[in-house]
C-alpha cells in the first residue's frame, strides 16, 4: 500500500500510512498539539479529527484557538441542536444549518406552529444532557440514493442532499438515534460543547428568496471557554441596546413594513427631523466648498447604464427595466454618476469652469435580496450624499486633498474620531469585474497613492476592493459595536469620461478629455442615520436631536401660560421645543422626557414664573440648575452652533 505524503506549514514533509487520521498526524508532532487539535486542512479542504485520510498534500492542523477551530465547535453545536429538535418535535423539517463568525443557526419548519423563544430553554437542556453524557458523533457516508431515502418527506433536506453530495457520497452524523445531514466538519463527541447559548428565533425565507416558504431560524452561539461566551453575551446585550431598529421604534424615528414594501423606510416626524438637519448641514457645507447642487430624476434611459457599465456589472442589483411601450426602457437608477454626467454635457464646458463640482442628495434604488435587508442599513431605496468633480489631470492631486480636508471637517462636526484610510485597487486577474485598461489603472492607482504619501497619511492597500471603473480611497470607520464599514469614499475615474465622450475646451482652444472624481462624504442618509443612532444610543447631541427642549409646567392650570411663553421664545429662535401639557404627574413627565432622550428638560413653577427663570435638567443628569431664560437661550444656542462637541 502506497504511503501518504504531507507537507507542513514550515515546509517539512512526512510520510504516513493510508488511513491515517489528522489526530495521528498531530500526535506525531506533539501530544500537546493533538490535545488542542479539532480538525485538519489538506490543500484547503477540511477533514474531521478522526476521519481516515485517503490523500496527502499540504496539511494544517486546526486547533481550538483558531477561527476554523471555533467554526468546527459551532458546527458540532448545530448538529446537537438538530438532534434535540428532532427529539422534541416529531416530524420537524430542517432547512440550512451553518456557522460563521457571529455564531450558528438552524432553520426549521413545523406543520403546526413554529419553534418559539419559550421553547429554547428546554432545547438547551436537552443539548446539555448530550454534552454531560458525552454523546458520540459518528460520521457516516451514504450513497446519494440512500441519503434521499433517509430524508424522505423533508423537501428542504432533499434539496440539500443534492447540493451537498460529493459525487455519489453524502455525509451524515449519527447522534444517538438521530441521523443528521452533515453540513461541515464536526467534533467526534459532544464533550467540548459546554459553553453555548440559544439566543433567539426569527423568520427566514428558504434560500433567502421571498417567493419561498418562510422558515423559523434559531440563532445560537458557542465557545470553548466560559469567559469567551460571557464576553460575547455581554457584547450582544450592548448591541441590542444600540440596535438602530430597536431604538428607531422606541423613539418613533422610522419603520419598515414588508406588507407595504420590504426595504423601504418610512421616516416618522422625529426621524425626518434628524435626517433634515443632516441634509441641510451637508448641503450648506458643500455649497461653501464650491459645489453646485442639482436635482436629477430617479429614472433614466437604460442605455445610459449600458454605456456606463452599470448594467453589465451590477444588473443583478438593479430593478427590472420599465418598458414604456414605444421602445424606450426606463431604469430606476442604482447610481447618480450618469445623471451628473448629463449635467456636465448639457453645455460646452471651458477649462475656466474646472474643477466643476456637482453634488446632490440623490435618491437611488437597488434590488437587495429580502434576506439581506436590515432596518436602515440595508434598504432598497436610499439617498446618497453624492458628488462628482470634472477636472483636468493636473488638478487631480489638489482636488483630492481638498475633498479629504472637507471629509475631515465633517467628521469633526459629527464627533467621528475612530477611522482609517484604505486605498482600494483592482484585482488585475479579475478581468470580468474591472474595466480592462492596464495603463488607466496603473496611472490612476499611482496618482492616489502619490497624493496620500504627499499628505503623509497612513493607509492600508486592498487589492480587489476598487470600483469597476477606477481605484478609490475608502475611509473605514467602526460602528458602535466595532464592526468595520466604509463611511466615505473618493474614486478616481478615467473610464466614464471616455465612454460618455466628455470634453472641455482648453486654453489652447482644443477639446480635452476631463477626469472624473466620485466622492461621498457620509454614505447614504439611511446608513448614516443608522450609524449615528447606534453610536449615540438614540441620545442625539443637541444640534441633531428631533426634540431639543421639553418644557414641563408644574401645574398646567397655574403655569401653563408661562410654559407657553418660554416655548414660544425658543421656537421663534429656531430651537425645537414643545410644551408637555398632558395631565400627568410632573415626575412622570420628567422621566418620559429622559426616556425619549430629550437633551434639555425645563421645569417651570411659581418661582420660575415670578422671576423669568427656568429649572434646567440635562439628559442623563439627576440635578437641575436654575437659569434665567436669556442665559438658557445663550447656552443652548452655543451648544447647537458648536455641533454639541464634547470639547468646547
XYZ file of C-alpha atoms in Angstrom:
648
model
C 0.000 0.000 0.000
C 1.432 3.379 -1.010
C 2.134 5.933 1.677
C 0.657 9.413 2.009
C 2.987 12.415 1.908
C 2.111 15.554 3.883
C 3.807 18.950 3.665
C 3.629 21.051 6.834
C 3.441 24.872 7.086
C 7.193 25.052 7.888
C 7.988 23.256 4.603
C 8.892 19.928 6.161
C 7.479 16.689 4.668
C 6.464 13.447 6.389
C 5.020 10.182 5.128
C 2.220 8.193 6.781
C 0.301 5.002 6.101
C -3.001 5.085 4.220
C -5.956 5.662 6.562
C -4.002 7.877 8.953
C -6.126 10.494 10.748
C -5.479 14.162 11.479
C -5.183 13.218 15.146
C -2.451 10.687 14.309
C -0.543 13.312 12.334
C -0.882 15.815 15.195
C 0.412 13.215 17.728
C 3.453 12.596 15.546
C 4.375 16.241 16.040
C 3.483 16.669 19.718
C 0.997 15.179 22.172
C 0.131 18.712 23.309
C -0.799 19.624 19.727
C -3.042 16.583 19.428
C -4.883 17.632 22.597
C -5.683 21.021 21.067
C -6.441 19.697 17.570
C -10.073 19.566 16.434
C -9.744 19.109 12.653
C -7.306 19.399 9.766
C -6.990 21.078 6.394
C -5.412 19.313 3.422
C -4.913 21.501 0.373
C -7.513 23.854 1.848
C -10.189 21.197 2.415
C -11.417 20.479 5.946
C -11.304 16.970 7.455
C -12.564 15.651 10.793
C -10.040 14.903 13.531
C -10.524 11.099 13.304
C -11.546 10.805 9.651
C -9.326 8.318 7.720
C -7.329 10.203 5.086
C -7.007 8.878 1.545
C -4.827 11.605 0.027
C -1.764 13.585 1.012
C -0.979 17.236 0.364
C -0.302 20.458 2.242
C -1.627 19.916 5.755
C -2.618 22.319 8.513
C -3.655 21.175 11.988
C -6.747 23.113 13.125
C -6.721 23.876 16.855
C -9.323 25.157 19.294
C -7.804 28.637 19.418
C -8.234 29.288 15.680
C -11.187 30.695 13.715
C -11.582 27.376 11.900
C -11.477 25.566 15.231
C -14.299 27.734 16.556
C -16.267 27.017 13.386
C -15.910 23.260 13.983
C -17.260 23.685 17.526
C -20.255 25.673 16.295
C -20.984 23.195 13.506
C -20.963 20.475 16.171
C -23.347 22.500 18.346
C -25.689 22.974 15.394
C -25.818 19.190 14.915
C -26.656 18.721 18.601
C -29.396 21.317 18.265
C -30.870 19.460 15.299
C -30.831 16.230 17.311
C -32.575 17.973 20.233
C -35.186 19.468 17.887
C -35.847 16.104 16.229
C -36.354 14.549 19.655
C -38.586 17.379 20.900
C -40.747 17.789 17.796
C -41.626 14.657 15.836
C -41.734 15.329 12.094
C -39.913 18.673 12.236
C -38.226 19.633 8.957
C -34.808 21.235 8.608
C -33.526 23.857 6.237
C -29.929 25.045 6.300
C -27.710 24.989 9.364
C -24.478 26.916 9.271
C -21.847 28.622 11.413
C -19.983 31.896 10.956
C -18.016 34.469 12.932
C -21.196 35.505 14.782
C -22.350 32.058 15.904
C -24.553 29.484 14.208
C -28.165 28.940 13.207
C -30.559 26.145 12.265
C -33.590 26.688 10.022
C -36.708 24.691 10.899
C -40.256 24.180 9.693
C -43.184 22.683 11.609
C -46.621 21.836 10.339
C -48.482 23.248 13.344
C -46.658 26.209 14.882
C -43.038 27.269 14.570
C -40.487 26.895 17.362
C -40.969 29.748 19.821
C -38.496 31.617 22.027
C -40.136 29.987 25.071
C -39.048 26.569 23.809
C -35.337 27.421 23.616
C -34.626 26.646 27.282
C -35.930 23.028 27.086
C -33.892 22.554 23.905
C -30.797 23.871 25.684
C -31.435 21.386 28.492
C -31.577 18.504 26.002
C -28.300 19.635 24.442
C -26.617 19.938 27.851
C -27.705 16.404 28.673
C -25.984 15.189 25.477
C -22.838 17.090 26.474
C -22.919 15.673 30.028
C -23.301 12.139 28.637
C -20.525 12.819 26.113
C -22.689 11.559 23.268
C -20.593 10.294 20.367
C -20.971 11.836 16.906
C -20.217 9.186 14.317
C -19.506 10.198 10.728
C -21.323 8.076 8.163
C -21.185 8.199 4.368
C -24.337 7.227 2.451
C -24.928 6.884 -1.240
C -27.000 9.652 -2.743
C -29.879 7.218 -3.224
C -29.792 6.120 0.419
C -29.392 9.722 1.573
C -32.566 10.750 -0.271
C -34.404 7.807 1.331
C -33.125 8.897 4.745
C -34.576 12.425 4.375
C -37.718 11.279 2.544
C -40.618 13.597 3.379
C -38.441 16.631 4.139
C -38.304 18.726 0.941
C -35.619 21.044 2.307
C -33.267 18.243 3.305
C -33.797 16.510 -0.047
C -32.654 19.644 -1.848
C -29.661 19.968 0.488
C -28.675 16.349 -0.194
C -28.445 17.160 -3.904
C -26.482 20.304 -3.090
C -24.031 18.708 -0.641
C -23.467 15.406 -2.425
C -19.833 14.763 -3.333
C -20.364 12.613 -6.390
C -22.416 9.703 -5.058
C -21.411 10.287 -1.436
C -23.318 12.228 1.205
C -22.038 12.734 4.773
C -24.352 12.211 7.754
C -23.692 12.265 11.502
C -25.147 9.675 13.879
C -26.065 11.336 17.196
C -27.830 8.818 19.386
C -30.859 7.633 17.425
C -30.802 10.654 15.124
C -29.049 10.634 11.752
C -28.307 14.228 10.740
C -27.304 15.516 7.318
C -23.732 16.774 7.584
C -23.046 20.405 6.782
C -19.388 20.844 7.627
C -16.787 19.104 9.794
C -17.685 18.379 13.440
C -16.091 17.050 16.628
C -16.247 13.283 17.322
C -18.221 13.772 20.553
C -20.276 16.351 22.437
C -17.877 16.789 25.393
C -16.368 20.120 24.227
C -19.746 21.762 23.501
C -20.096 23.061 27.050
C -20.310 26.819 26.581
C -23.226 27.614 24.272
C -26.399 29.662 24.250
C -29.571 29.531 22.158
C -30.229 33.212 21.528
C -33.386 33.938 19.560
C -35.763 32.933 16.792
C -36.751 34.816 13.657
C -38.343 34.172 10.294
C -36.078 33.408 7.328
C -37.061 32.606 3.772
C -35.862 29.273 2.407
C -32.775 30.010 0.278
C -33.218 33.724 1.051
C -35.949 34.162 -1.575
C -39.210 35.905 -0.649
C -41.080 33.641 -3.089
C -40.097 30.591 -0.987
C -41.660 29.368 2.296
C -40.854 31.227 5.496
C -38.900 29.040 7.916
C -38.067 29.630 11.573
C -34.383 30.364 12.177
C -32.909 29.564 15.594
C -29.853 31.701 16.330
C -27.209 30.490 18.772
C -23.529 30.722 19.621
C -20.837 28.562 21.211
C -17.290 28.911 22.546
C -14.670 26.634 24.062
C -14.245 28.893 27.115
C -16.878 30.211 29.518
C -15.203 33.630 29.670
C -15.460 33.966 25.895
C -19.158 33.103 25.951
C -19.848 35.583 28.752
C -17.963 38.333 26.904
C -19.905 37.588 23.729
C -23.271 37.659 25.523
C -22.300 40.985 27.089
C -21.389 42.313 23.633
C -24.709 41.103 22.251
C -26.608 42.835 25.044
C -24.755 46.044 24.267
C -25.548 45.571 20.578
C -29.221 45.047 21.401
C -29.260 48.262 23.418
C -27.689 50.076 20.467
C -29.631 48.337 17.675
C -30.875 51.179 15.473
C -34.001 49.186 14.622
C -34.976 48.829 18.285
C -34.113 52.442 19.141
C -35.781 53.674 15.968
C -39.002 52.022 17.070
C -38.802 53.278 20.679
C -38.099 56.876 19.650
C -40.542 56.730 16.723
C -37.855 57.621 14.176
C -38.706 55.284 11.287
C -40.309 51.996 10.382
C -40.111 49.401 7.633
C -43.199 47.320 6.891
C -42.781 44.378 4.472
C -46.530 44.487 3.833
C -46.148 47.817 2.050
C -42.631 47.297 0.727
C -39.648 45.403 2.113
C -36.524 47.531 2.362
C -38.432 50.820 2.035
C -38.076 53.120 5.049
C -40.878 55.369 6.270
C -39.435 58.335 8.135
C -41.614 59.468 11.023
C -41.534 63.160 12.075
C -38.766 62.525 14.626
C -36.552 60.637 12.184
C -37.335 63.030 9.352
C -36.165 65.893 11.576
C -32.813 64.210 12.275
C -32.367 63.470 8.575
C -33.350 67.008 7.542
C -30.788 68.543 9.911
C -28.073 66.324 8.420
C -29.122 67.115 4.858
C -29.161 70.874 5.471
C -25.767 70.654 7.116
C -24.292 68.688 4.207
C -25.763 70.940 1.517
C -24.548 74.105 3.246
C -21.105 72.574 3.743
C -20.840 71.564 0.094
C -22.075 74.917 -1.216
C -19.445 76.626 0.926
C -16.839 74.334 -0.670
C -17.647 75.208 -4.259
C -20.189 72.521 -5.142
C -23.206 73.270 -7.316
C -26.229 71.378 -6.029
C -28.572 69.826 -8.571
C -31.712 67.671 -8.623
C -31.949 64.907 -11.206
C -34.636 62.250 -11.926
C -34.631 58.823 -10.283
C -35.477 57.335 -13.702
C -33.107 57.202 -16.648
C -32.959 55.546 -20.048
C -31.460 52.078 -19.689
C -28.984 52.879 -22.475
C -27.158 55.278 -20.135
C -26.433 52.433 -17.701
C -25.316 50.219 -20.559
C -22.884 52.932 -21.608
C -21.639 53.471 -18.058
C -21.138 49.750 -17.475
C -23.525 49.534 -14.522
C -25.870 47.265 -16.472
C -23.067 44.836 -17.327
C -21.525 44.814 -13.842
C -24.497 45.332 -11.483
C -27.511 44.002 -13.390
C -28.427 41.590 -10.588
C -28.527 44.507 -8.129
C -30.764 46.666 -10.346
C -34.543 46.613 -10.641
C -36.010 45.327 -13.922
C -36.333 48.000 -16.642
C -39.757 49.538 -17.283
C -40.868 49.136 -20.906
C -42.663 52.350 -21.891
C -44.236 50.663 -24.919
C -42.531 52.780 -27.562
C -39.126 51.137 -27.483
C -37.901 53.238 -24.570
C -36.839 51.423 -21.422
C -36.507 53.372 -18.183
C -34.462 52.201 -15.234
C -34.597 53.134 -11.538
C -31.108 54.461 -11.053
C -28.663 52.469 -8.941
C -26.024 55.246 -9.135
C -26.074 59.003 -9.711
C -22.925 59.376 -11.819
C -24.603 59.077 -15.265
C -27.092 61.774 -14.180
C -24.311 64.194 -13.228
C -22.521 63.393 -16.466
C -25.621 64.659 -18.288
C -25.419 67.914 -16.302
C -21.817 68.352 -17.451
C -22.661 67.500 -21.073
C -25.606 69.880 -21.256
C -23.335 72.846 -22.091
C -19.996 73.272 -23.818
C -17.516 73.431 -20.948
C -14.391 75.566 -20.722
C -11.183 74.926 -18.831
C -12.112 78.044 -16.832
C -15.020 76.095 -15.235
C -12.762 73.337 -13.949
C -12.747 71.840 -11.429
C -16.544 71.667 -11.848
C -18.083 70.263 -8.682
C -21.617 68.826 -8.837
C -23.424 67.482 -5.760
C -26.826 66.033 -4.996
C -28.712 64.208 -2.309
C -29.551 61.657 -4.947
C -32.202 59.003 -4.453
C -31.194 55.570 -5.770
C -32.774 52.124 -5.936
C -31.046 48.769 -5.687
C -32.535 45.316 -5.633
C -31.387 43.803 -2.365
C -32.493 40.248 -1.581
C -35.082 40.016 1.185
C -32.727 38.088 3.450
C -30.126 40.881 3.281
C -32.460 43.740 4.242
C -31.872 45.218 7.680
C -33.501 48.365 9.076
C -31.872 51.443 7.555
C -28.522 49.746 6.945
C -29.644 47.589 4.007
C -32.559 49.059 2.064
C -33.883 49.113 -1.489
C -34.357 52.879 -1.678
C -31.610 55.167 -0.422
C -30.438 58.762 -0.724
C -26.718 59.148 -1.322
C -24.748 62.197 -0.330
C -23.123 62.188 -3.755
C -20.670 64.448 -5.516
C -18.744 64.424 -8.790
C -15.919 66.672 -9.854
C -14.900 67.101 -13.504
C -11.337 68.323 -13.799
C -8.089 68.318 -15.733
C -5.433 65.712 -14.976
C -3.092 68.275 -13.449
C -5.817 69.268 -10.952
C -6.310 65.754 -9.509
C -3.889 65.917 -6.606
C -5.093 69.304 -5.347
C -8.754 68.310 -5.646
C -8.082 65.037 -3.854
C -6.563 66.955 -0.938
C -9.471 69.395 -0.935
C -12.077 66.611 -0.713
C -10.126 64.874 2.027
C -9.954 68.103 4.019
C -13.735 68.514 3.685
C -14.286 64.951 4.902
C -12.163 65.547 7.994
C -14.159 68.724 8.762
C -17.432 66.801 8.520
C -16.110 64.019 10.743
C -15.105 66.584 13.338
C -18.586 68.099 13.420
C -20.173 64.674 13.902
C -17.548 63.754 16.513
C -16.277 60.817 14.434
C -12.727 60.019 15.502
C -12.145 56.290 15.029
C -11.383 55.860 11.322
C -8.574 54.905 8.964
C -7.817 55.068 5.240
C -7.819 52.241 2.717
C -6.556 52.527 -0.843
C -8.676 50.121 -2.868
C -7.129 48.740 -6.047
C -8.383 46.389 -8.740
C -7.550 42.722 -8.881
C -5.679 42.561 -12.233
C -6.679 38.901 -12.642
C -10.396 39.694 -12.441
C -10.998 40.937 -15.987
C -14.752 40.389 -15.710
C -15.293 42.778 -12.803
C -12.823 45.502 -13.726
C -12.539 47.739 -16.790
C -9.734 46.276 -18.911
C -7.167 49.056 -19.350
C -3.827 48.445 -17.638
C -2.458 51.909 -18.429
C -5.501 53.631 -16.908
C -5.342 51.527 -13.733
C -1.608 51.947 -13.247
C -1.824 55.709 -13.753
C -4.852 56.288 -11.505
C -3.653 53.990 -8.704
C -0.242 55.657 -8.616
C -1.898 59.101 -8.507
C -3.987 58.239 -5.433
C -1.039 56.613 -3.703
C 1.162 59.624 -4.505
C -1.403 62.045 -3.055
C -1.702 60.040 0.174
C 2.077 59.830 0.508
C 2.408 63.556 -0.102
C -0.170 64.237 2.613
C 1.770 61.970 4.966
C -1.321 59.924 5.842
C -1.214 56.305 6.948
C -3.240 53.862 4.873
C -3.647 50.199 4.037
C -3.794 48.849 0.487
C -6.537 46.416 -0.546
C -6.481 44.610 -3.858
C -9.880 43.746 -5.326
C -11.841 46.463 -3.467
C -11.884 49.095 -6.253
C -14.953 50.180 -8.206
C -15.164 48.579 -11.645
C -14.179 51.882 -13.297
C -11.320 53.018 -11.080
C -9.376 52.901 -7.785
C -10.606 54.662 -4.683
C -9.763 55.851 -1.227
C -12.168 54.364 1.311
C -12.490 55.893 4.743
C -13.130 52.968 7.060
C -14.861 53.664 10.334
C -16.272 51.468 13.062
C -19.826 51.060 14.273
C -20.654 51.302 17.961
C -20.108 47.545 18.195
C -16.702 47.634 16.492
C -17.765 46.414 13.052
C -15.797 47.994 10.223
C -17.653 49.714 7.383
C -16.957 52.222 4.630
C -18.332 55.638 5.525
C -16.770 57.838 2.852
C -15.049 57.333 -0.475
C -13.082 59.203 -3.142
C -12.905 57.439 -6.517
C -10.762 58.367 -9.491
C -12.342 57.670 -12.895
C -10.778 57.879 -16.348
C -13.266 55.415 -17.845
C -16.687 57.141 -17.752
C -15.448 60.386 -19.383
C -14.181 58.167 -22.201
C -17.365 56.133 -22.503
C -19.615 59.206 -22.499
C -17.202 61.133 -24.755
C -16.854 64.097 -22.391
C -14.846 67.160 -23.427
C -13.931 70.615 -22.303
C -12.323 73.375 -24.357
C -8.797 74.000 -23.181
C -6.778 77.169 -23.056
C -5.405 76.184 -26.475
C -8.924 76.183 -27.960
C -8.868 72.401 -28.476
C -11.036 69.695 -26.955
C -9.622 67.787 -23.976
C -10.899 64.817 -22.005
C -11.691 65.577 -18.342
C -11.106 63.203 -15.447
C -13.976 62.442 -13.083
C -13.773 62.156 -9.306
C -16.643 60.447 -7.481
C -16.994 61.127 -3.769
C -19.429 60.565 -0.938
C -18.918 62.277 2.411
C -21.259 60.336 4.697
C -22.623 57.443 2.631
C -26.425 57.312 2.300
C -28.768 59.160 4.626
C -30.235 55.827 5.666
C -26.956 54.173 6.590
C -25.525 57.315 8.196
C -28.577 57.826 10.416
C -28.429 54.137 11.424
C -24.742 54.598 12.264
C -25.459 57.703 14.377
C -28.408 56.100 16.186
C -26.152 53.259 17.323
C -23.196 55.489 18.191
C -25.379 57.794 20.325
C -27.752 55.042 21.555
C -30.517 57.348 20.365
C -29.343 60.187 22.644
C -28.522 62.582 19.810
C -26.407 65.649 20.548
C -28.498 68.792 20.856
C -27.903 70.050 17.320
C -29.229 66.761 15.855
C -31.943 65.861 18.380
C -35.505 65.789 16.990
C -36.739 67.421 20.208
C -34.165 69.713 21.769
C -36.243 71.060 24.652
C -39.275 69.826 26.573
C -40.996 72.457 28.749
C -42.916 70.960 31.693
C -45.211 73.147 33.835
C -45.602 72.073 37.464
C -49.314 72.724 37.000
C -50.816 73.308 33.575
C -53.584 75.441 35.088
C -51.203 77.667 37.092
C -48.067 77.681 34.991
C -49.269 76.728 31.511
C -49.174 80.265 30.138
C -45.634 80.835 31.342
C -44.571 77.478 29.867
C -46.042 78.560 26.519
C -44.227 81.896 26.755
C -40.881 80.118 27.279
C -41.647 77.686 24.463
C -42.658 80.444 22.030
C -39.406 82.298 22.689
C -37.386 79.167 21.948
C -39.282 78.142 18.813
C -39.026 81.707 17.458
C -35.240 81.266 17.626
C -35.398 78.014 15.657
C -34.974 75.771 18.695
C -37.022 72.581 18.517
C -39.117 72.924 21.663
C -42.585 71.875 22.866
C -44.736 72.038 25.993
C -45.811 68.788 27.617
C -49.384 69.646 28.562
C -50.539 66.128 29.427
C -52.496 65.680 32.623
C -49.843 63.559 34.321
C -47.697 63.938 37.425
C -44.601 66.072 36.923
C -42.256 63.209 37.910
C -43.737 61.013 35.187
C -43.348 63.753 32.573
C -39.699 64.331 33.530
C -38.955 60.592 33.337
C -40.707 60.430 29.970
C -38.530 63.254 28.626
C -35.465 61.338 29.821
C -36.737 58.089 28.288
C -37.159 59.902 24.972
C -33.624 61.271 25.349
C -34.555 64.959 25.094
C -31.334 66.982 25.670
C -32.967 69.684 27.857
C -35.973 69.440 30.166
C -37.222 72.753 31.549
C -39.498 72.669 34.606
C -41.419 75.879 35.402
C -43.429 76.617 38.546
C -44.197 79.570 40.813
C -40.558 80.566 41.426
C -39.609 80.401 37.741
C -42.699 82.249 36.539
C -42.188 85.072 39.039
C -38.538 85.638 38.066
C -38.391 84.821 34.319
C -36.306 81.732 35.015
C -36.339 78.033 34.156
C -35.174 74.956 36.033
C -32.840 73.166 33.583
C -32.160 69.441 33.626
C -29.784 67.901 31.073
C -30.405 64.440 29.687
C -28.741 61.795 31.845
C -28.309 64.089 34.843
C -30.181 63.918 38.152
C -29.732 67.520 39.267
C -31.291 70.697 37.916
C -29.869 74.208 37.535
C -31.902 77.398 37.723
C -31.144 79.892 34.918
C -32.718 82.995 33.510
C -34.443 82.414 30.180
C -31.832 84.551 28.435
C -28.929 82.619 29.961
C -30.509 79.314 28.954
C -31.023 80.582 25.395
C -27.378 81.641 25.246
C -26.226 78.209 26.490
C -28.325 76.133 24.140
C -27.514 78.299 21.122
C -23.826 77.861 21.865
C -24.397 74.110 22.247
C -26.139 73.937 18.847
C -23.732 76.202 16.961
C -20.773 74.229 18.312
C -22.315 70.969 16.982
C -22.565 69.826 20.614
C -18.876 68.943 20.631
C -17.617 67.420 23.842
C -14.541 69.639 23.925
C -15.588 73.242 23.595
